[in-house]
mmCIF file of C-alpha atoms in Angstrom:
data_model
loop_
_atom_site.group_PDB
_atom_site.id
_atom_site.type_symbol
_atom_site.label_atom_id
_atom_site.label_comp_id
_atom_site.label_asym_id
_atom_site.label_seq_id
_atom_site.Cartn_x
_atom_site.Cartn_y
_atom_site.Cartn_z
ATOM 1 C CA UNK M 14 -197.976 -94.848 -122.879
ATOM 2 C CA UNK M 15 -198.479 -98.112 -124.676
ATOM 3 C CA UNK M 16 -197.985 -100.974 -122.150
ATOM 4 C CA UNK M 17 -195.710 -102.934 -124.490
ATOM 5 C CA UNK M 18 -193.509 -99.882 -125.096
ATOM 6 C CA UNK M 19 -193.292 -99.204 -121.356
ATOM 7 C CA UNK M 20 -192.347 -102.804 -120.631
ATOM 8 C CA UNK M 21 -189.640 -102.521 -123.296
ATOM 9 C CA UNK M 22 -188.306 -99.395 -121.555
ATOM 10 C CA UNK M 23 -188.255 -101.232 -118.216
ATOM 11 C CA UNK M 24 -186.491 -104.200 -119.814
ATOM 12 C CA UNK M 25 -183.957 -101.779 -121.302
ATOM 13 C CA UNK M 26 -183.308 -100.329 -117.829
ATOM 14 C CA UNK M 27 -182.578 -103.835 -116.526
ATOM 15 C CA UNK M 28 -180.343 -104.647 -119.509
ATOM 16 C CA UNK M 29 -178.349 -101.427 -119.099
ATOM 17 C CA UNK M 30 -177.295 -102.295 -115.541
ATOM 18 C CA UNK M 31 -173.786 -103.594 -114.915
ATOM 19 C CA UNK M 32 -173.946 -105.756 -111.783
ATOM 20 C CA UNK M 33 -170.852 -105.594 -109.597
ATOM 21 C CA UNK M 34 -171.067 -109.085 -108.081
ATOM 22 C CA UNK M 35 -172.377 -112.619 -108.694
ATOM 23 C CA UNK M 36 -175.602 -112.025 -106.772
ATOM 24 C CA UNK M 37 -176.269 -108.945 -108.879
ATOM 25 C CA UNK M 38 -175.774 -110.962 -112.059
ATOM 26 C CA UNK M 39 -178.143 -113.637 -110.719
ATOM 27 C CA UNK M 40 -180.789 -111.030 -109.860
ATOM 28 C CA UNK M 41 -180.449 -109.518 -113.327
ATOM 29 C CA UNK M 42 -180.869 -112.946 -114.956
ATOM 30 C CA UNK M 43 -183.918 -113.699 -112.776
ATOM 31 C CA UNK M 44 -185.443 -110.339 -113.691
ATOM 32 C CA UNK M 45 -184.806 -110.862 -117.413
ATOM 33 C CA UNK M 46 -186.542 -114.236 -117.237
ATOM 34 C CA UNK M 47 -189.466 -112.779 -115.275
ATOM 35 C CA UNK M 48 -189.932 -109.867 -117.685
ATOM 36 C CA UNK M 49 -189.757 -112.198 -120.687
ATOM 37 C CA UNK M 50 -192.375 -114.506 -119.168
ATOM 38 C CA UNK M 51 -195.102 -112.082 -118.051
ATOM 39 C CA UNK M 52 -196.801 -108.784 -118.735
ATOM 40 C CA UNK M 53 -198.176 -108.727 -115.165
ATOM 41 C CA UNK M 54 -195.350 -106.765 -113.501
ATOM 42 C CA UNK M 55 -197.235 -104.185 -111.404
ATOM 43 C CA UNK M 56 -198.816 -104.726 -108.006
ATOM 44 C CA UNK M 57 -202.576 -104.672 -108.505
ATOM 45 C CA UNK M 58 -203.767 -105.652 -105.023
ATOM 46 C CA UNK M 59 -202.083 -105.261 -101.630
ATOM 47 C CA UNK M 60 -199.947 -106.807 -100.435
ATOM 48 C CA UNK M 61 -198.883 -109.415 -102.973
ATOM 49 C CA UNK M 62 -200.839 -109.624 -106.208
ATOM 50 C CA UNK M 63 -198.999 -110.515 -108.344
ATOM 51 C CA UNK M 64 -195.779 -111.768 -106.863
ATOM 52 C CA UNK M 65 -193.248 -110.765 -107.965
ATOM 53 C CA UNK M 66 -193.963 -107.118 -108.766
ATOM 54 C CA UNK M 67 -191.954 -104.012 -109.552
ATOM 55 C CA UNK M 68 -190.656 -101.560 -106.921
ATOM 56 C CA UNK M 69 -188.560 -98.380 -107.177
ATOM 57 C CA UNK M 70 -186.171 -97.581 -104.326
ATOM 58 C CA UNK M 71 -184.752 -94.076 -103.904
ATOM 59 C CA UNK M 72 -181.431 -93.639 -102.126
ATOM 60 C CA UNK M 73 -180.943 -89.965 -101.280
ATOM 61 C CA UNK M 74 -177.199 -89.238 -101.158
ATOM 62 C CA UNK M 75 -175.195 -86.310 -99.816
ATOM 63 C CA UNK M 76 -171.817 -87.099 -101.337
ATOM 64 C CA UNK M 77 -170.043 -84.181 -99.622
ATOM 65 C CA UNK M 78 -171.231 -85.373 -96.212
ATOM 66 C CA UNK M 79 -170.663 -89.039 -97.145
ATOM 67 C CA UNK M 80 -174.225 -89.823 -96.029
ATOM 68 C CA UNK M 81 -177.385 -91.511 -97.248
ATOM 69 C CA UNK M 82 -180.938 -91.008 -96.033
ATOM 70 C CA UNK M 83 -182.795 -94.017 -94.660
ATOM 71 C CA UNK M 84 -186.268 -94.251 -93.198
ATOM 72 C CA UNK M 85 -187.462 -96.372 -90.288
ATOM 73 C CA UNK M 86 -190.310 -97.954 -92.231
ATOM 74 C CA UNK M 87 -193.277 -98.739 -89.996
ATOM 75 C CA UNK M 88 -194.700 -101.643 -91.996
ATOM 76 C CA UNK M 89 -191.408 -103.343 -92.919
ATOM 77 C CA UNK M 90 -189.755 -102.798 -89.529
ATOM 78 C CA UNK M 91 -186.482 -101.982 -91.298
ATOM 79 C CA UNK M 92 -184.386 -98.946 -92.151
ATOM 80 C CA UNK M 93 -185.014 -98.562 -95.883
ATOM 81 C CA UNK M 94 -184.544 -96.085 -98.675
ATOM 82 C CA UNK M 95 -187.605 -94.104 -99.744
ATOM 83 C CA UNK M 96 -189.637 -95.740 -102.474
ATOM 84 C CA UNK M 97 -192.599 -97.827 -103.323
ATOM 85 C CA UNK M 98 -194.484 -99.934 -105.769
ATOM 86 C CA UNK M 99 -194.477 -98.943 -109.406
ATOM 87 C CA UNK M 100 -198.093 -98.256 -110.359
ATOM 88 C CA UNK M 101 -199.636 -99.838 -113.468
ATOM 89 C CA UNK M 102 -198.582 -97.937 -116.607
ATOM 90 C CA UNK M 103 -196.006 -95.924 -114.602
ATOM 91 C CA UNK M 104 -192.361 -95.643 -115.607
ATOM 92 C CA UNK M 105 -190.093 -96.470 -112.629
ATOM 93 C CA UNK M 106 -188.497 -93.009 -112.682
ATOM 94 C CA UNK M 107 -191.977 -91.492 -112.479
ATOM 95 C CA UNK M 108 -192.402 -93.624 -109.355
ATOM 96 C CA UNK M 109 -189.181 -92.087 -108.023
ATOM 97 C CA UNK M 110 -190.553 -88.589 -108.593
ATOM 98 C CA UNK M 111 -193.929 -89.421 -107.054
ATOM 99 C CA UNK M 112 -192.574 -91.246 -104.006
ATOM 100 C CA UNK M 113 -189.953 -88.578 -103.282
ATOM 101 C CA UNK M 114 -192.636 -85.916 -103.227
ATOM 102 C CA UNK M 115 -195.156 -88.006 -101.260
ATOM 103 C CA UNK M 116 -192.725 -89.428 -98.703
ATOM 104 C CA UNK M 117 -190.225 -86.579 -98.228
ATOM 105 C CA UNK M 118 -191.920 -83.471 -99.626
ATOM 106 C CA UNK M 119 -189.102 -82.700 -102.079
ATOM 107 C CA UNK M 120 -188.508 -82.715 -105.822
ATOM 108 C CA UNK M 121 -186.336 -85.521 -107.180
ATOM 109 C CA UNK M 122 -182.885 -84.398 -108.330
ATOM 110 C CA UNK M 123 -180.847 -87.184 -109.951
ATOM 111 C CA UNK M 124 -177.456 -87.989 -108.471
ATOM 112 C CA UNK M 125 -174.763 -86.501 -110.751
ATOM 113 C CA UNK M 126 -172.899 -89.822 -110.878
ATOM 114 C CA UNK M 127 -175.787 -92.165 -111.730
ATOM 115 C CA UNK M 128 -178.222 -89.772 -113.401
ATOM 116 C CA UNK M 129 -181.875 -90.760 -113.783
ATOM 117 C CA UNK M 130 -181.139 -94.431 -114.515
ATOM 118 C CA UNK M 131 -181.216 -97.155 -111.870
ATOM 119 C CA UNK M 132 -177.814 -98.076 -110.451
ATOM 120 C CA UNK M 133 -178.804 -101.349 -108.804
ATOM 121 C CA UNK M 134 -181.343 -104.183 -109.035
ATOM 122 C CA UNK M 135 -182.521 -106.638 -106.394
ATOM 123 C CA UNK M 136 -184.982 -109.507 -106.194
ATOM 124 C CA UNK M 137 -186.057 -109.862 -102.578
ATOM 125 C CA UNK M 138 -188.683 -111.814 -100.686
ATOM 126 C CA UNK M 139 -190.322 -109.581 -98.094
ATOM 127 C CA UNK M 140 -190.111 -110.379 -94.394
ATOM 128 C CA UNK M 141 -193.760 -110.809 -93.580
ATOM 129 C CA UNK M 142 -196.395 -113.286 -92.526
ATOM 130 C CA UNK M 143 -196.856 -116.172 -94.985
ATOM 131 C CA UNK M 144 -200.130 -114.791 -96.344
ATOM 132 C CA UNK M 145 -198.519 -111.364 -97.017
ATOM 133 C CA UNK M 146 -195.053 -112.503 -98.120
ATOM 134 C CA UNK M 147 -194.112 -111.740 -101.712
ATOM 135 C CA UNK M 148 -191.172 -110.936 -103.966
ATOM 136 C CA UNK M 149 -190.178 -107.383 -104.878
ATOM 137 C CA UNK M 150 -188.145 -106.740 -108.007
ATOM 138 C CA UNK M 151 -186.560 -103.426 -107.045
ATOM 139 C CA UNK M 152 -184.843 -100.920 -109.279
ATOM 140 C CA UNK M 153 -182.669 -98.650 -107.109
ATOM 141 C CA UNK M 154 -182.218 -95.006 -108.095
ATOM 142 C CA UNK M 155 -179.891 -92.424 -106.534
ATOM 143 C CA UNK M 156 -180.918 -88.830 -105.894
ATOM 144 C CA UNK M 157 -178.816 -85.979 -104.641
ATOM 145 C CA UNK M 158 -179.668 -84.458 -101.289
ATOM 146 C CA UNK M 159 -178.136 -82.534 -98.404
ATOM 147 C CA UNK M 160 -178.036 -83.438 -94.742
ATOM 148 C CA UNK M 161 -179.271 -79.928 -93.899
ATOM 149 C CA UNK M 162 -182.117 -80.098 -96.431
ATOM 150 C CA UNK M 163 -185.652 -79.544 -95.144
ATOM 151 C CA UNK M 164 -187.622 -82.778 -95.498
ATOM 152 C CA UNK M 165 -191.252 -83.468 -94.661
ATOM 153 C CA UNK M 166 -191.380 -87.210 -93.987
ATOM 154 C CA UNK M 167 -194.681 -89.049 -94.198
ATOM 155 C CA UNK M 168 -195.496 -89.963 -90.547
ATOM 156 C CA UNK M 169 -197.809 -92.726 -91.718
ATOM 157 C CA UNK M 170 -194.924 -94.464 -93.486
ATOM 158 C CA UNK M 171 -191.954 -93.715 -91.244
ATOM 159 C CA UNK M 172 -191.308 -93.736 -87.514
ATOM 160 C CA UNK M 173 -188.125 -91.730 -88.150
ATOM 161 C CA UNK M 174 -185.773 -90.637 -90.915
ATOM 162 C CA UNK M 175 -182.046 -90.298 -90.514
ATOM 163 C CA UNK M 176 -178.881 -89.576 -92.458
ATOM 164 C CA UNK M 177 -176.363 -92.406 -92.110
ATOM 165 C CA UNK M 178 -172.699 -92.584 -93.008
ATOM 166 C CA UNK M 179 -171.866 -95.872 -94.772
ATOM 167 C CA UNK M 180 -169.478 -96.692 -91.919
ATOM 168 C CA UNK M 181 -172.380 -96.377 -89.435
ATOM 169 C CA UNK M 182 -174.519 -98.729 -91.528
ATOM 170 C CA UNK M 183 -171.717 -101.291 -91.694
ATOM 171 C CA UNK M 184 -171.288 -101.106 -87.895
ATOM 172 C CA UNK M 185 -174.964 -101.995 -87.249
ATOM 173 C CA UNK M 186 -176.686 -105.362 -87.375
ATOM 174 C CA UNK M 187 -177.334 -106.003 -91.094
ATOM 175 C CA UNK M 188 -180.813 -107.330 -90.211
ATOM 176 C CA UNK M 189 -181.761 -103.723 -89.376
ATOM 177 C CA UNK M 190 -181.683 -102.771 -93.078
ATOM 178 C CA UNK M 191 -182.761 -103.993 -96.478
ATOM 179 C CA UNK M 192 -180.679 -107.146 -97.003
ATOM 180 C CA UNK M 193 -178.998 -105.633 -100.076
ATOM 181 C CA UNK M 194 -178.231 -102.149 -98.730
ATOM 182 C CA UNK M 195 -174.559 -102.890 -98.140
ATOM 183 C CA UNK M 196 -174.197 -104.175 -101.689
ATOM 184 C CA UNK M 197 -175.987 -101.078 -103.015
ATOM 185 C CA UNK M 198 -173.524 -98.840 -101.174
ATOM 186 C CA UNK M 199 -170.604 -100.861 -102.542
ATOM 187 C CA UNK M 200 -171.939 -100.485 -106.078
ATOM 188 C CA UNK M 201 -171.904 -96.703 -105.559
ATOM 189 C CA UNK M 202 -168.387 -96.871 -104.058
ATOM 190 C CA UNK M 203 -169.724 -95.429 -100.771
#
């Protein structure tokens, strides 16, 4: 796909979001400004070139069980949704498909409430050493899953995977998770 057309599609995804709080509106404004000011939006060299760069998060949801899947991410040291960096010339939903297959061994099935569009956007500085620290602009997508579903987690990426009820997440130390996970759950009314 033509890079300019793809960037327009990504910008349209950002514009279509309806943030549910002031921080969400600030992150959307920051992302608009970033997208308007650069064509260098994909990570080209690990861990941080360029910073910021685009990420796709995948929150697997079992709505009947009131649960979401999180992964104990080895590198980040946090419980995170599945996901990863959007590759150059890759649409973020293609990243969702790729990462879901690579990291869980399943095919992506969009959540019936959110569909294949992102439901949430964050701009987050990673917790890392100063020479590795960078900013991720993350589009969050929701997929449907089941707590009894067979998953094949990538042992190189994750120490463990686990289904969590939102109430369990809220009862834990927030520093255990992505700093915006609680807000993401609120935006989904979970």
